[in-house]
Tab-separated table of C-alpha atoms in Angstrom:
chain	number	residue	atom	x	y	z
A	638	MET	CA	18.733	16.084	-89.132
A	639	GLU	CA	21.756	14.522	-87.960
A	640	THR	CA	22.096	14.282	-84.131
A	641	PRO	CA	25.427	15.646	-82.776
A	642	ILE	CA	27.806	13.243	-81.337
A	643	PRO	CA	28.382	14.155	-77.750
A	644	ARG	CA	32.039	14.998	-77.224
A	645	LYS	CA	34.034	13.055	-74.427
A	646	ARG	CA	34.119	14.507	-71.015
A	647	PRO	CA	37.609	15.762	-70.237
A	648	GLY	CA	39.995	13.726	-67.859
A	649	SER	CA	39.658	14.027	-64.255
A	650	PRO	CA	42.008	16.503	-62.542
A	651	ARG	CA	44.328	15.226	-59.721
A	652	LEU	CA	42.650	14.083	-56.537
A	653	ILE	CA	42.223	16.865	-54.120
A	654	SER	CA	43.836	16.081	-50.607
A	655	ASN	CA	41.210	15.874	-47.631
A	656	PRO	CA	41.355	19.396	-46.194
A	657	PHE	CA	40.169	17.931	-42.732
A	658	ILE	CA	43.353	15.956	-42.344
A	659	LYS	CA	46.386	17.829	-40.969
A	660	LYS	CA	49.521	17.590	-42.782
A	661	LYS	CA	51.569	16.611	-39.696
A	662	ASN	CA	49.268	13.722	-39.159
A	663	LEU	CA	50.161	12.467	-42.795
A	664	GLN	CA	53.683	12.236	-41.668
A	665	TRP	CA	53.019	9.465	-38.944
A	666	THR	CA	54.694	6.115	-39.279
A	667	LEU	CA	54.431	2.861	-37.327
A	668	ASN	CA	57.380	1.078	-36.125
A	669	VAL	CA	57.107	-2.572	-35.167
A	670	PRO	CA	59.260	-3.179	-32.260
A	671	ASP	CA	61.716	-6.245	-32.610
A	672	CYS	CA	60.595	-9.364	-30.739
A	673	ASN	CA	61.119	-13.002	-30.851
A	674	PRO	CA	58.555	-14.789	-33.145
A	675	GLN	CA	58.166	-17.435	-30.178
A	676	ASP	CA	56.937	-14.496	-27.999
A	677	ARG	CA	54.239	-13.351	-30.391
A	678	LEU	CA	50.816	-14.649	-29.265
A	679	PRO	CA	48.197	-16.080	-31.519
A	680	LEU	CA	45.382	-13.487	-32.365
A	681	ASP	CA	42.805	-15.356	-30.159
A	682	ASP	CA	45.127	-15.214	-27.198
A	683	ALA	CA	45.948	-11.652	-27.720
A	684	VAL	CA	42.273	-10.729	-27.752
A	685	SER	CA	41.452	-12.719	-24.672
A	686	GLN	CA	44.383	-11.264	-22.525
A	687	ASP	CA	44.278	-7.602	-23.869
A	688	VAL	CA	40.467	-6.918	-24.869
A	689	MET	CA	38.515	-9.081	-22.250
A	690	PRO	CA	40.172	-7.585	-19.194
A	691	ALA	CA	39.301	-4.011	-20.366
A	692	SER	CA	35.405	-5.111	-20.819
A	693	ASN	CA	35.338	-7.183	-17.712
A	694	PRO	CA	37.359	-5.465	-15.045
A	695	ASP	CA	38.146	-7.089	-11.654
A	696	PRO	CA	35.289	-6.587	-9.201
A	697	SER	CA	37.467	-5.932	-6.446
A	698	SER	CA	38.732	-2.866	-8.315
A	699	SER	CA	35.243	-1.626	-9.287
A	700	ALA	CA	33.488	1.363	-7.397
A	701	PRO	CA	31.343	0.244	-4.506
A	702	VAL	CA	27.609	0.033	-4.941
A	703	PRO	CA	25.979	3.085	-3.092
A	704	ARG	CA	23.753	2.162	-0.013
A	705	PRO	CA	20.203	2.832	-0.981
A	706	THR	CA	18.795	5.719	1.305
A	707	ALA	CA	16.302	5.209	3.944
A	708	ALA	CA	13.635	7.049	1.978
A	709	ALA	CA	14.300	4.857	-0.932
A	710	VAL	CA	13.637	1.652	0.956
A	711	GLU	CA	10.697	3.052	2.535
A	712	SER	CA	8.927	3.996	-0.626
A	713	GLY	CA	9.688	0.756	-2.119
A	714	ALA	CA	12.262	2.059	-4.738
A	715	ALA	CA	15.003	-0.013	-3.141
A	716	VAL	CA	14.959	-3.389	-1.671
A	717	VAL	CA	17.156	-4.567	1.245
A	718	ASP	CA	17.424	-8.127	2.499
A	719	ASP	CA	17.901	-7.313	6.292
A	720	HIS	CA	15.857	-4.218	7.212
A	721	LEU	CA	16.929	-4.479	10.871
A	722	ALA	CA	20.638	-4.371	9.927
A	723	HIS	CA	20.155	-1.682	7.295
A	724	PHE	CA	18.202	0.675	9.641
A	725	SER	CA	20.319	0.007	12.720
A	726	GLU	CA	23.527	1.029	10.956
A	727	HIS	CA	21.765	3.812	9.459
A	728	LEU	CA	20.474	5.262	12.886
A	729	ALA	CA	23.806	4.594	14.509
A	730	LYS	CA	25.514	7.302	12.399
A	731	PHE	CA	23.195	9.887	13.892
A	732	VAL	CA	22.800	9.090	17.545
A	733	THR	CA	23.297	12.454	19.428
A	734	ARG	CA	22.862	13.963	22.779
A	735	PRO	CA	22.180	17.514	22.860
A	736	PRO	CA	23.548	19.666	25.614
A	737	GLY	CA	21.387	19.477	28.780
A	738	ASP	CA	19.493	16.397	27.610
A	739	GLN	CA	21.150	14.172	30.289
A	740	VAL	CA	17.701	12.692	31.176
A	741	ALA	CA	15.772	12.534	28.117
A	742	PRO	CA	14.073	9.086	27.354
A	743	ARG	CA	16.456	7.066	25.221
A	744	ILE	CA	16.756	3.385	23.975
A	745	SER	CA	20.153	2.376	22.591
A	746	ILE	CA	20.556	0.843	19.166
A	747	ASP	CA	21.353	-2.742	20.825
A	748	ASP	CA	18.191	-2.655	22.691
A	749	TYR	CA	16.156	-1.244	19.828
A	750	ALA	CA	17.306	-4.296	17.646
A	751	ALA	CA	16.732	-6.629	20.366
A	752	LEU	CA	13.275	-5.381	20.937
A	753	TYR	CA	12.335	-5.832	17.266
A	754	ASN	CA	14.051	-9.298	17.071
A	755	ALA	CA	11.983	-10.447	19.811
A	756	ASN	CA	8.796	-9.693	18.337
A	757	ALA	CA	9.210	-9.703	14.450
A	758	GLY	CA	8.070	-12.955	12.759
A	759	SER	CA	6.419	-14.345	15.814
A	760	LYS	CA	2.855	-14.958	16.434
A	761	HIS	CA	3.451	-13.878	19.954
A	762	GLY	CA	5.028	-10.539	19.006
A	763	ALA	CA	3.234	-7.374	20.368
A	764	HIS	CA	5.490	-4.592	18.847
A	765	PHE	CA	4.240	-0.991	18.669
A	766	VAL	CA	5.814	2.283	17.570
A	767	ILE	CA	4.670	5.887	17.546
A	768	HIS	CA	6.124	7.977	14.611
A	769	GLN	CA	6.050	11.587	14.429
A	770	HIS	CA	5.198	12.430	10.906
A	771	ASP	CA	5.656	15.965	9.557
A	772	HIS	CA	3.693	15.686	6.389
A	773	PRO	CA	3.701	18.449	3.635
A	774	VAL	CA	0.033	18.131	3.157
A	775	ALA	CA	-1.493	16.374	6.271
A	776	GLY	CA	0.780	18.422	8.600
A	777	THR	CA	2.278	17.134	11.866
A	778	HIS	CA	0.504	13.886	13.147
A	779	TYR	CA	1.399	10.835	15.075
A	780	ASP	CA	0.978	7.343	13.730
A	781	LEU	CA	0.302	4.508	16.230
A	782	ARG	CA	1.232	1.241	14.592
A	783	LEU	CA	0.332	-2.272	16.477
A	784	GLN	CA	1.814	-5.521	15.377
A	785	ILE	CA	-1.158	-7.703	14.119
A	786	ASN	CA	0.618	-10.734	12.649
A	787	GLU	CA	4.352	-11.912	12.079
A	788	THR	CA	4.983	-9.277	9.317
A	789	SER	CA	2.466	-6.392	9.626
A	790	SER	CA	0.807	-3.760	11.774
A	791	VAL	CA	-2.396	-1.637	11.806
A	792	SER	CA	-2.168	1.959	11.950
A	793	TRP	CA	-3.783	5.033	13.226
A	794	ALA	CA	-2.993	8.671	12.491
A	795	ILE	CA	-3.619	10.896	15.691
A	796	MET	CA	-3.501	14.594	14.951
A	797	TYR	CA	-2.449	15.985	18.246
A	798	GLY	CA	-0.486	12.971	19.639
A	799	LEU	CA	-1.391	10.938	22.635
A	800	PRO	CA	-3.260	12.353	25.421
A	801	GLY	CA	-1.312	12.831	28.683
A	802	ASP	CA	-3.325	15.037	30.997
A	803	PRO	CA	-6.186	13.100	32.979
A	804	ASN	CA	-7.960	16.552	33.654
A	805	SER	CA	-7.732	17.967	30.151
A	806	VAL	CA	-10.851	19.495	28.674
A	807	ARG	CA	-9.729	17.870	25.319
A	808	LEU	CA	-9.248	14.262	26.392
A	809	ASN	CA	-10.317	12.622	23.230
A	810	ARG	CA	-8.154	12.351	19.920
A	811	ASN	CA	-9.512	11.767	16.357
A	812	ALA	CA	-7.550	8.535	15.258
A	813	THR	CA	-8.028	8.041	11.552
A	814	GLU	CA	-7.416	4.394	10.335
A	815	THR	CA	-4.684	4.171	7.726
A	816	ARG	CA	-3.004	1.602	5.611
A	817	ILE	CA	-1.738	-1.756	6.961
A	818	HIS	CA	2.156	-1.478	6.988
A	819	SER	CA	5.012	-4.074	6.968
A	820	LEU	CA	6.431	-4.595	10.286
A	821	TRP	CA	9.817	-3.306	9.337
A	822	ASN	CA	8.380	0.161	9.009
A	823	HIS	CA	8.493	0.272	12.812
A	824	LEU	CA	12.289	0.709	12.236
A	825	ILE	CA	12.290	3.728	10.118
A	826	GLU	CA	13.452	7.340	10.765
A	827	THR	CA	13.965	9.201	7.405
A	828	ALA	CA	12.790	12.089	5.375
A	829	SER	CA	12.020	13.298	1.842
A	830	PRO	CA	10.575	16.354	0.204
A	831	ASP	CA	7.467	14.675	-0.727
A	832	THR	CA	6.657	12.918	2.584
A	833	GLY	CA	8.388	15.096	5.103
A	834	SER	CA	10.107	13.838	8.194
A	835	LEU	CA	9.233	10.485	10.068
A	836	MET	CA	10.894	10.116	13.561
A	837	ILE	CA	10.353	7.365	16.192
A	838	TRP	CA	8.781	9.116	19.031
A	839	ASP	CA	8.339	6.005	21.208
A	840	THR	CA	8.499	2.292	20.864
A	841	GLY	CA	7.848	-0.906	23.018
A	842	THR	CA	5.341	-3.569	23.397
A	843	TYR	CA	1.510	-3.630	24.036
A	844	SER	CA	-1.022	-5.730	26.011
A	845	ILE	CA	-4.735	-5.863	25.353
A	846	LEU	CA	-6.876	-5.421	28.399
A	847	PRO	CA	-10.147	-6.964	28.824
A	848	ARG	CA	-13.106	-4.784	28.618
A	849	ARG	CA	-16.287	-5.225	30.829
A	850	SER	CA	-19.589	-3.927	29.781
A	851	LYS	CA	-21.065	-1.161	31.907
A	852	TYR	CA	-24.112	-3.264	32.218
A	853	ALA	CA	-22.281	-6.101	33.579
A	854	PRO	CA	-22.518	-6.865	37.296
A	855	ALA	CA	-19.939	-5.629	39.681
A	856	LEU	CA	-17.149	-7.948	40.578
A	857	ASP	CA	-16.909	-8.953	44.258
A	858	PRO	CA	-13.151	-9.111	45.070
A	859	ASN	CA	-13.909	-11.478	47.957
A	860	SER	CA	-15.608	-14.138	45.833
A	861	GLU	CA	-13.747	-17.002	44.084
A	862	PRO	CA	-13.813	-17.056	40.388
A	863	SER	CA	-16.279	-19.475	38.506
A	864	ASP	CA	-15.215	-22.323	36.454
A	865	ASP	CA	-15.908	-20.388	33.333
A	866	GLU	CA	-13.629	-17.582	34.351
A	867	GLU	CA	-10.802	-19.971	35.266
A	868	VAL	CA	-11.060	-21.805	31.905
A	869	ALA	CA	-10.990	-18.540	30.004
A	870	SER	CA	-8.021	-17.165	32.118
A	871	SER	CA	-5.989	-20.479	31.703
A	872	SER	CA	-6.584	-20.800	28.011
A	873	PRO	CA	-3.342	-19.839	26.205
A	874	THR	CA	-3.762	-16.916	23.846
A	875	THR	CA	-1.558	-14.140	22.156
A	876	GLN	CA	-1.710	-10.343	22.260
A	877	GLN	CA	-2.452	-10.604	18.342
A	878	ALA	CA	-5.278	-12.752	19.057
A	879	LEU	CA	-6.686	-10.397	21.773
A	880	LEU	CA	-6.307	-7.326	19.254
A	881	HIS	CA	-8.059	-8.960	16.485
A	882	ALA	CA	-10.818	-9.962	18.828
A	883	ALA	CA	-11.126	-6.460	20.341
A	884	PHE	CA	-10.657	-4.785	16.799
A	885	GLN	CA	-13.811	-6.834	15.631
A	886	THR	CA	-15.884	-5.332	18.599
A	887	ARG	CA	-14.645	-1.815	17.810
A	888	LYS	CA	-13.633	-1.267	21.359
A	889	ILE	CA	-9.865	-1.752	22.196
A	890	LYS	CA	-8.286	-1.192	25.769
A	891	ILE	CA	-4.541	-1.236	25.288
A	892	ARG	CA	-1.721	-0.640	27.658
A	893	LEU	CA	1.463	0.761	25.940
A	894	HIS	CA	4.971	-0.486	27.552
A	895	GLY	CA	7.038	2.056	26.037
A	896	THR	CA	10.291	3.927	26.557
A	897	LYS	CA	9.184	7.312	26.990
A	898	LEU	CA	5.390	7.032	28.065
A	899	PRO	CA	4.643	6.818	31.879
A	900	ASN	CA	3.914	3.428	33.634
A	901	PRO	CA	1.042	2.720	33.567
A	902	TYR	CA	-0.218	4.130	30.353
A	903	VAL	CA	-3.547	2.829	29.137
A	904	VAL	CA	-5.702	4.172	26.175
A	905	TYR	CA	-9.064	3.358	24.940
A	906	ILE	CA	-9.681	3.180	21.053
A	907	ARG	CA	-13.406	2.895	19.937
A	908	LEU	CA	-15.203	3.087	16.809
A	909	THR	CA	-18.860	4.065	16.832
A	910	LYS	CA	-21.426	2.200	14.622
A	911	THR	CA	-22.090	5.525	12.537
A	912	GLU	CA	-18.383	6.032	11.762
A	913	ASP	CA	-18.179	2.206	10.989
A	914	ALA	CA	-20.942	2.351	8.584
A	915	ALA	CA	-19.713	5.516	7.002
A	916	GLY	CA	-16.158	4.216	6.587
A	917	ARG	CA	-17.617	0.760	5.053
A	918	ALA	CA	-19.963	2.893	2.635
A	919	LYS	CA	-17.042	5.167	1.500
A	920	VAL	CA	-14.951	1.936	0.464
A	921	THR	CA	-17.995	0.598	-1.362
A	922	ARG	CA	-18.571	3.778	-3.349
A	923	SER	CA	-14.866	4.214	-4.318
A	924	LYS	CA	-14.918	0.637	-5.597
A	925	ARG	CA	-18.034	1.262	-7.597
A	926	SER	CA	-16.892	4.469	-9.174
A	927	THR	CA	-13.491	3.171	-10.224
A	928	ARG	CA	-12.924	3.486	-13.986
A	929	PRO	CA	-9.969	2.509	-16.144
A	930	ARG	CA	-7.541	5.412	-16.568
A	931	ARG	CA	-5.860	6.447	-19.779
A	932	ARG	CA	-2.284	6.283	-19.953
A	933	GLY	CA	-0.924	9.789	-19.376
A	934	GLY	CA	-4.401	11.319	-20.315
A	935	LYS	CA	-6.276	14.078	-18.500
A	936	ALA	CA	-8.027	11.486	-16.287
A	937	ALA	CA	-4.896	10.577	-14.452
A	938	ALA	CA	-3.641	14.071	-14.116
A	939	ALA	CA	-7.121	15.196	-12.697
A	940	LYS	CA	-7.152	12.531	-10.181
A	941	LYS	CA	-6.435	13.940	-6.774
A	942	PRO	CA	-3.684	12.212	-4.487
A	943	GLU	CA	-5.434	9.874	-1.952
A	944	THR	CA	-5.700	11.961	1.267
A	945	SER	CA	-8.018	11.664	4.355
A	946	ALA	CA	-10.871	13.660	3.124
A	947	SER	CA	-12.122	17.070	2.282
A	948	SER	CA	-12.509	18.405	5.650
A	949	SER	CA	-9.660	20.042	7.563
A	950	ASP	CA	-9.526	17.470	10.221
A	951	GLU	CA	-9.490	14.588	7.610
A	952	SER	CA	-6.840	16.099	5.453
A	953	GLU	CA	-4.717	16.595	8.539
A	954	ASN	CA	-4.764	12.880	9.178
A	955	SER	CA	-3.826	11.677	5.829
A	956	ASP	CA	-1.127	9.163	5.758
A	957	ASN	CA	0.172	9.105	2.263
A	958	ASP	CA	3.664	8.370	3.510
A	959	ILE	CA	5.009	4.873	2.640
A	960	VAL	CA	3.368	3.840	-0.745
A	961	PRO	CA	5.126	5.097	-3.889
A	962	ALA	CA	3.444	8.062	-5.530
A	963	SER	CA	0.620	7.271	-7.906
A	964	ASN	CA	0.802	8.597	-11.411
A	965	SER	CA	-0.991	11.837	-10.667
A	966	GLN	CA	1.472	12.533	-7.985
A	967	ILE	CA	4.607	12.064	-10.066
A	968	PRO	CA	6.264	15.557	-11.444
A	969	GLU	CA	5.683	15.869	-15.105
A	970	GLN	CA	9.454	15.556	-15.868
A	971	ASP	CA	9.629	12.396	-14.160
A	972	ALA	CA	6.473	10.976	-15.691
A	973	ALA	CA	7.728	11.736	-19.129
A	974	LYS	CA	10.717	9.441	-18.551
A	975	MET	CA	8.702	6.619	-17.305
A	976	SER	CA	7.636	3.864	-20.141
A	977	ALA	CA	4.152	2.852	-20.643
A	978	LEU	CA	4.750	-0.499	-18.976
A	979	GLU	CA	6.112	1.203	-15.789
A	980	LYS	CA	2.983	3.446	-15.650
A	981	GLU	CA	0.845	0.485	-15.951
A	982	LEU	CA	2.464	-1.483	-13.151
A	983	ARG	CA	2.155	1.561	-10.860
A	984	GLU	CA	-1.524	1.910	-11.556
A	985	LEU	CA	-1.991	-1.846	-10.793
A	986	GLU	CA	0.274	-1.665	-7.808
A	987	ASP	CA	-1.840	1.443	-6.365
A	988	ASP	CA	-5.124	-0.568	-7.213
A	989	GLU	CA	-3.801	-3.522	-5.170
A	990	VAL	CA	-3.180	-1.187	-2.194
A	991	ARG	CA	-6.460	0.288	-2.287
A	992	ARG	CA	-8.180	-2.909	-2.754
A	993	THR	CA	-6.474	-4.594	0.214
A	994	ASN	CA	-5.676	-1.661	2.379
A	995	ALA	CA	-2.053	-2.856	2.825
A	996	TYR	CA	1.066	-1.748	1.348
A	997	LYS	CA	3.194	-4.030	-0.591
A	998	GLY	CA	4.561	-7.030	1.666
A	999	ALA	CA	2.082	-6.179	4.246
A	1000	THR	CA	-1.109	-8.479	5.021
A	1001	ASN	CA	-4.503	-7.048	6.006
A	1002	SER	CA	-5.438	-9.987	8.395
A	1003	ILE	CA	-7.424	-7.945	10.875
A	1004	GLY	CA	-9.925	-6.374	8.412
A	1005	SER	CA	-8.803	-2.816	8.542
A	1006	ILE	CA	-10.656	-0.357	6.454
A	1007	HIS	CA	-8.958	2.730	5.258
A	1008	GLN	CA	-9.933	6.226	6.767
A	1009	ARG	CA	-12.375	5.046	9.260
A	1010	LYS	CA	-12.646	7.653	12.233
A	1011	TRP	CA	-11.983	6.059	15.574
A	1012	PHE	CA	-11.744	7.881	18.919
A	1013	LEU	CA	-8.737	7.601	21.251
A	1014	SER	CA	-8.848	8.647	24.952
A	1015	LEU	CA	-6.626	8.279	27.974
A	1016	GLU	CA	-8.163	5.340	30.308
A	1017	ARG	CA	-7.712	7.285	33.526
A	1018	ASN	CA	-8.812	4.637	36.075
A	1019	LEU	CA	-6.302	2.005	34.641
A	1020	SER	CA	-3.609	4.615	34.225
A	1021	GLY	CA	-3.601	5.036	38.021
A	1022	PHE	CA	-5.978	7.754	38.732
A	1023	GLU	CA	-9.177	8.058	40.678
A	1024	SER	CA	-11.922	10.507	40.700
A	1025	ARG	CA	-12.509	13.137	43.370
A	1026	ARG	CA	-14.773	16.040	43.722
A	1027	SER	CA	-13.530	19.499	45.044
A	1028	GLU	CA	-15.616	21.643	47.497
A	1029	SER	CA	-17.447	23.306	44.776
A	1030	GLY	CA	-18.578	19.964	43.362
A	1031	ARG	CA	-16.207	19.948	40.355
A	1032	ALA	CA	-14.798	16.432	39.554
A	1033	PHE	CA	-11.022	16.145	38.939
A	1034	TRP	CA	-8.619	13.138	38.884
A	1035	LEU	CA	-5.626	12.441	41.067
A	1036	PRO	CA	-3.282	9.778	41.146
A	1037	LYS	CA	-4.152	6.754	43.278
A	1038	ASN	CA	-2.763	6.829	46.968
A	1039	THR	CA	-1.138	10.177	45.998
A	1040	THR	CA	-1.423	13.731	48.033
A	1041	THR	CA	-1.975	17.024	46.433
A	1042	VAL	CA	1.596	18.039	47.148
A	1043	ASP	CA	2.922	14.997	44.995
A	1044	VAL	CA	0.445	16.345	41.985
A	1045	ASP	CA	1.904	19.650	41.971
A	1046	ARG	CA	5.308	18.148	40.885
A	1047	ARG	CA	3.794	15.540	38.564
A	1048	GLY	CA	4.966	17.469	35.282
A	1049	GLU	CA	8.520	16.910	36.145
A	1050	GLN	CA	10.552	13.950	34.660
A	1051	ASP	CA	11.583	11.134	37.100
A	1052	GLU	CA	14.953	9.902	37.504
A	1053	GLU	CA	14.335	6.943	35.065
A	1054	ALA	CA	13.677	9.671	32.259
A	1055	CYS	CA	10.260	8.472	31.597
A	1056	LEU	CA	7.449	11.100	31.186
A	1057	SER	CA	5.125	11.612	34.140
A	1058	TYR	CA	1.536	12.924	34.282
A	1059	PRO	CA	0.643	15.315	32.919
A	1060	PHE	CA	2.712	15.334	29.801
A	1061	TYR	CA	1.947	17.275	26.496
A	1062	VAL	CA	2.846	16.337	23.041
A	1063	ARG	CA	4.500	19.658	21.725
A	1064	GLY	CA	5.266	19.038	18.134
A	1065	ARG	CA	7.920	18.995	15.627
A	1066	ASP	CA	10.029	21.759	17.151
A	1067	TYR	CA	10.221	20.196	20.502
A	1068	GLU	CA	9.765	16.504	20.298
A	1069	ARG	CA	12.975	14.344	19.924
A	1070	SER	CA	13.511	10.628	18.725
A	1071	VAL	CA	13.588	8.092	21.329
A	1072	ILE	CA	16.260	6.265	19.401
A	1073	THR	CA	18.741	9.180	18.016
A	1074	GLY	CA	17.699	12.027	19.986
A	1075	ARG	CA	16.954	14.183	16.790
A	1076	LEU	CA	14.410	16.895	16.036
A	1077	GLY	CA	12.478	16.474	12.756
A	1078	ALA	CA	14.520	19.154	11.295
A	1079	ASP	CA	17.729	17.308	12.139
A	1080	ILE	CA	16.386	14.444	10.249
A	1081	LEU	CA	15.613	16.574	7.355
A	1082	HIS	CA	19.300	17.902	7.412
A	1083	ASP	CA	20.857	14.472	7.929
A	1084	GLU	CA	18.966	13.060	4.905
A	1085	GLY	CA	19.989	16.138	2.756
A	1086	VAL	CA	16.430	17.526	2.196
A	1087	THR	CA	16.517	21.098	1.698
A	1088	ASP	CA	13.361	22.040	-0.266
A	1089	PHE	CA	10.747	20.527	2.253
A	1090	VAL	CA	8.132	23.129	2.861
A	1091	PRO	CA	5.971	22.239	6.224
A	1092	ARG	CA	2.369	22.800	6.759
A	1093	MET	CA	1.675	25.502	9.518
A	1094	GLY	CA	-0.883	26.091	11.813
A	1095	TRP	CA	-0.327	23.105	14.157
A	1096	ASN	CA	-0.853	23.836	18.002
A	1097	SER	CA	-0.268	21.368	20.694
A	1098	VAL	CA	-2.964	20.573	23.237
A	1099	THR	CA	-2.102	21.951	26.717
A	1100	SER	CA	-5.318	22.476	28.200
């Protein structure tokens, strides 16, 4: 059977024009302008003069780099070289004096900067700050931070603020030990949806006072000091060294030389052996139970944010304010954008913070342990009060060398705008910054925070 010979394919028709090209575009022409051949540049020169400037514009004509926000610097998301200059300039934009606030306690930006400069970076520094922190989880509390070395400070979270009434039935305050902070955190007033508002309630310097045992013999004011007492009093020391020594004995008597607090103002901070042992045992248990977390797994998502504890008082004293959020605290949409390397670095950083109880850049040179429960009370004798008894035998405290008539007016502010006894810390709706005069709500507004949800139920101690 013969195989048929395949027929030749017919010739191709004319090429069809591209339907996506408009006809009017096909009519374009290029006209080369007449120019001198000498004016023409070589190709390399043309590229260097025409193309390069477009890819590398003049730095002076580029848009300015936006200033990092105070919240970004606080959380570690942004780094600045000079914290004092950064925060001084930031706070200077918000200094205000509300109507009828002519005698409010206030320190100027220049004095605020000079106070910090006199203490930062010095082994003789004794700077303190009291922050009002309105946290969405922990609620409103007051952070007392004391300088412990050239760059760091120890911190306690005090639920109801410092006591100011010597005759109060609630003279003691729970003071929960928190993380070691960098000293530049003393300069911060800021706000964010995740951490709430942070306001400088008072700032100044501190002095550690000697503490005598109740079993020690009474001192005779007419007797001359012994040789040992003269040597001890003449030996040079620093407030930081005195604070370290008192911290190890778990009993600290400290005088705060503030802008707002009355003069003198002395508090007694103490830690019982039971609470000390419980705090150390808790840290030991948390270290033993630490397990490697899977990247993006359920173990990381199920881990609760590190707060003060399960009880109401402990959770109210939480201090999750400065350290960046751990993986479990990051919203799902943000966590999805993080690379595996970023997640691993964040986990390592969180582990280092927990291991040292110090935020990045701070040094725990005092041996602070996270979430130990201290007690803070007003030292009435050293704050200028003496005990007396009424006709019914009830004990009460009066200012030394002061009549009863003077005591009836002791709640008023004096001409120097310092608080006078008794004073009461009234919370976020009333307390103002000693630097800018702002309320916590003002700081939220100035920082552009609109979706912050405060924790309710906080009541001031007024009895």
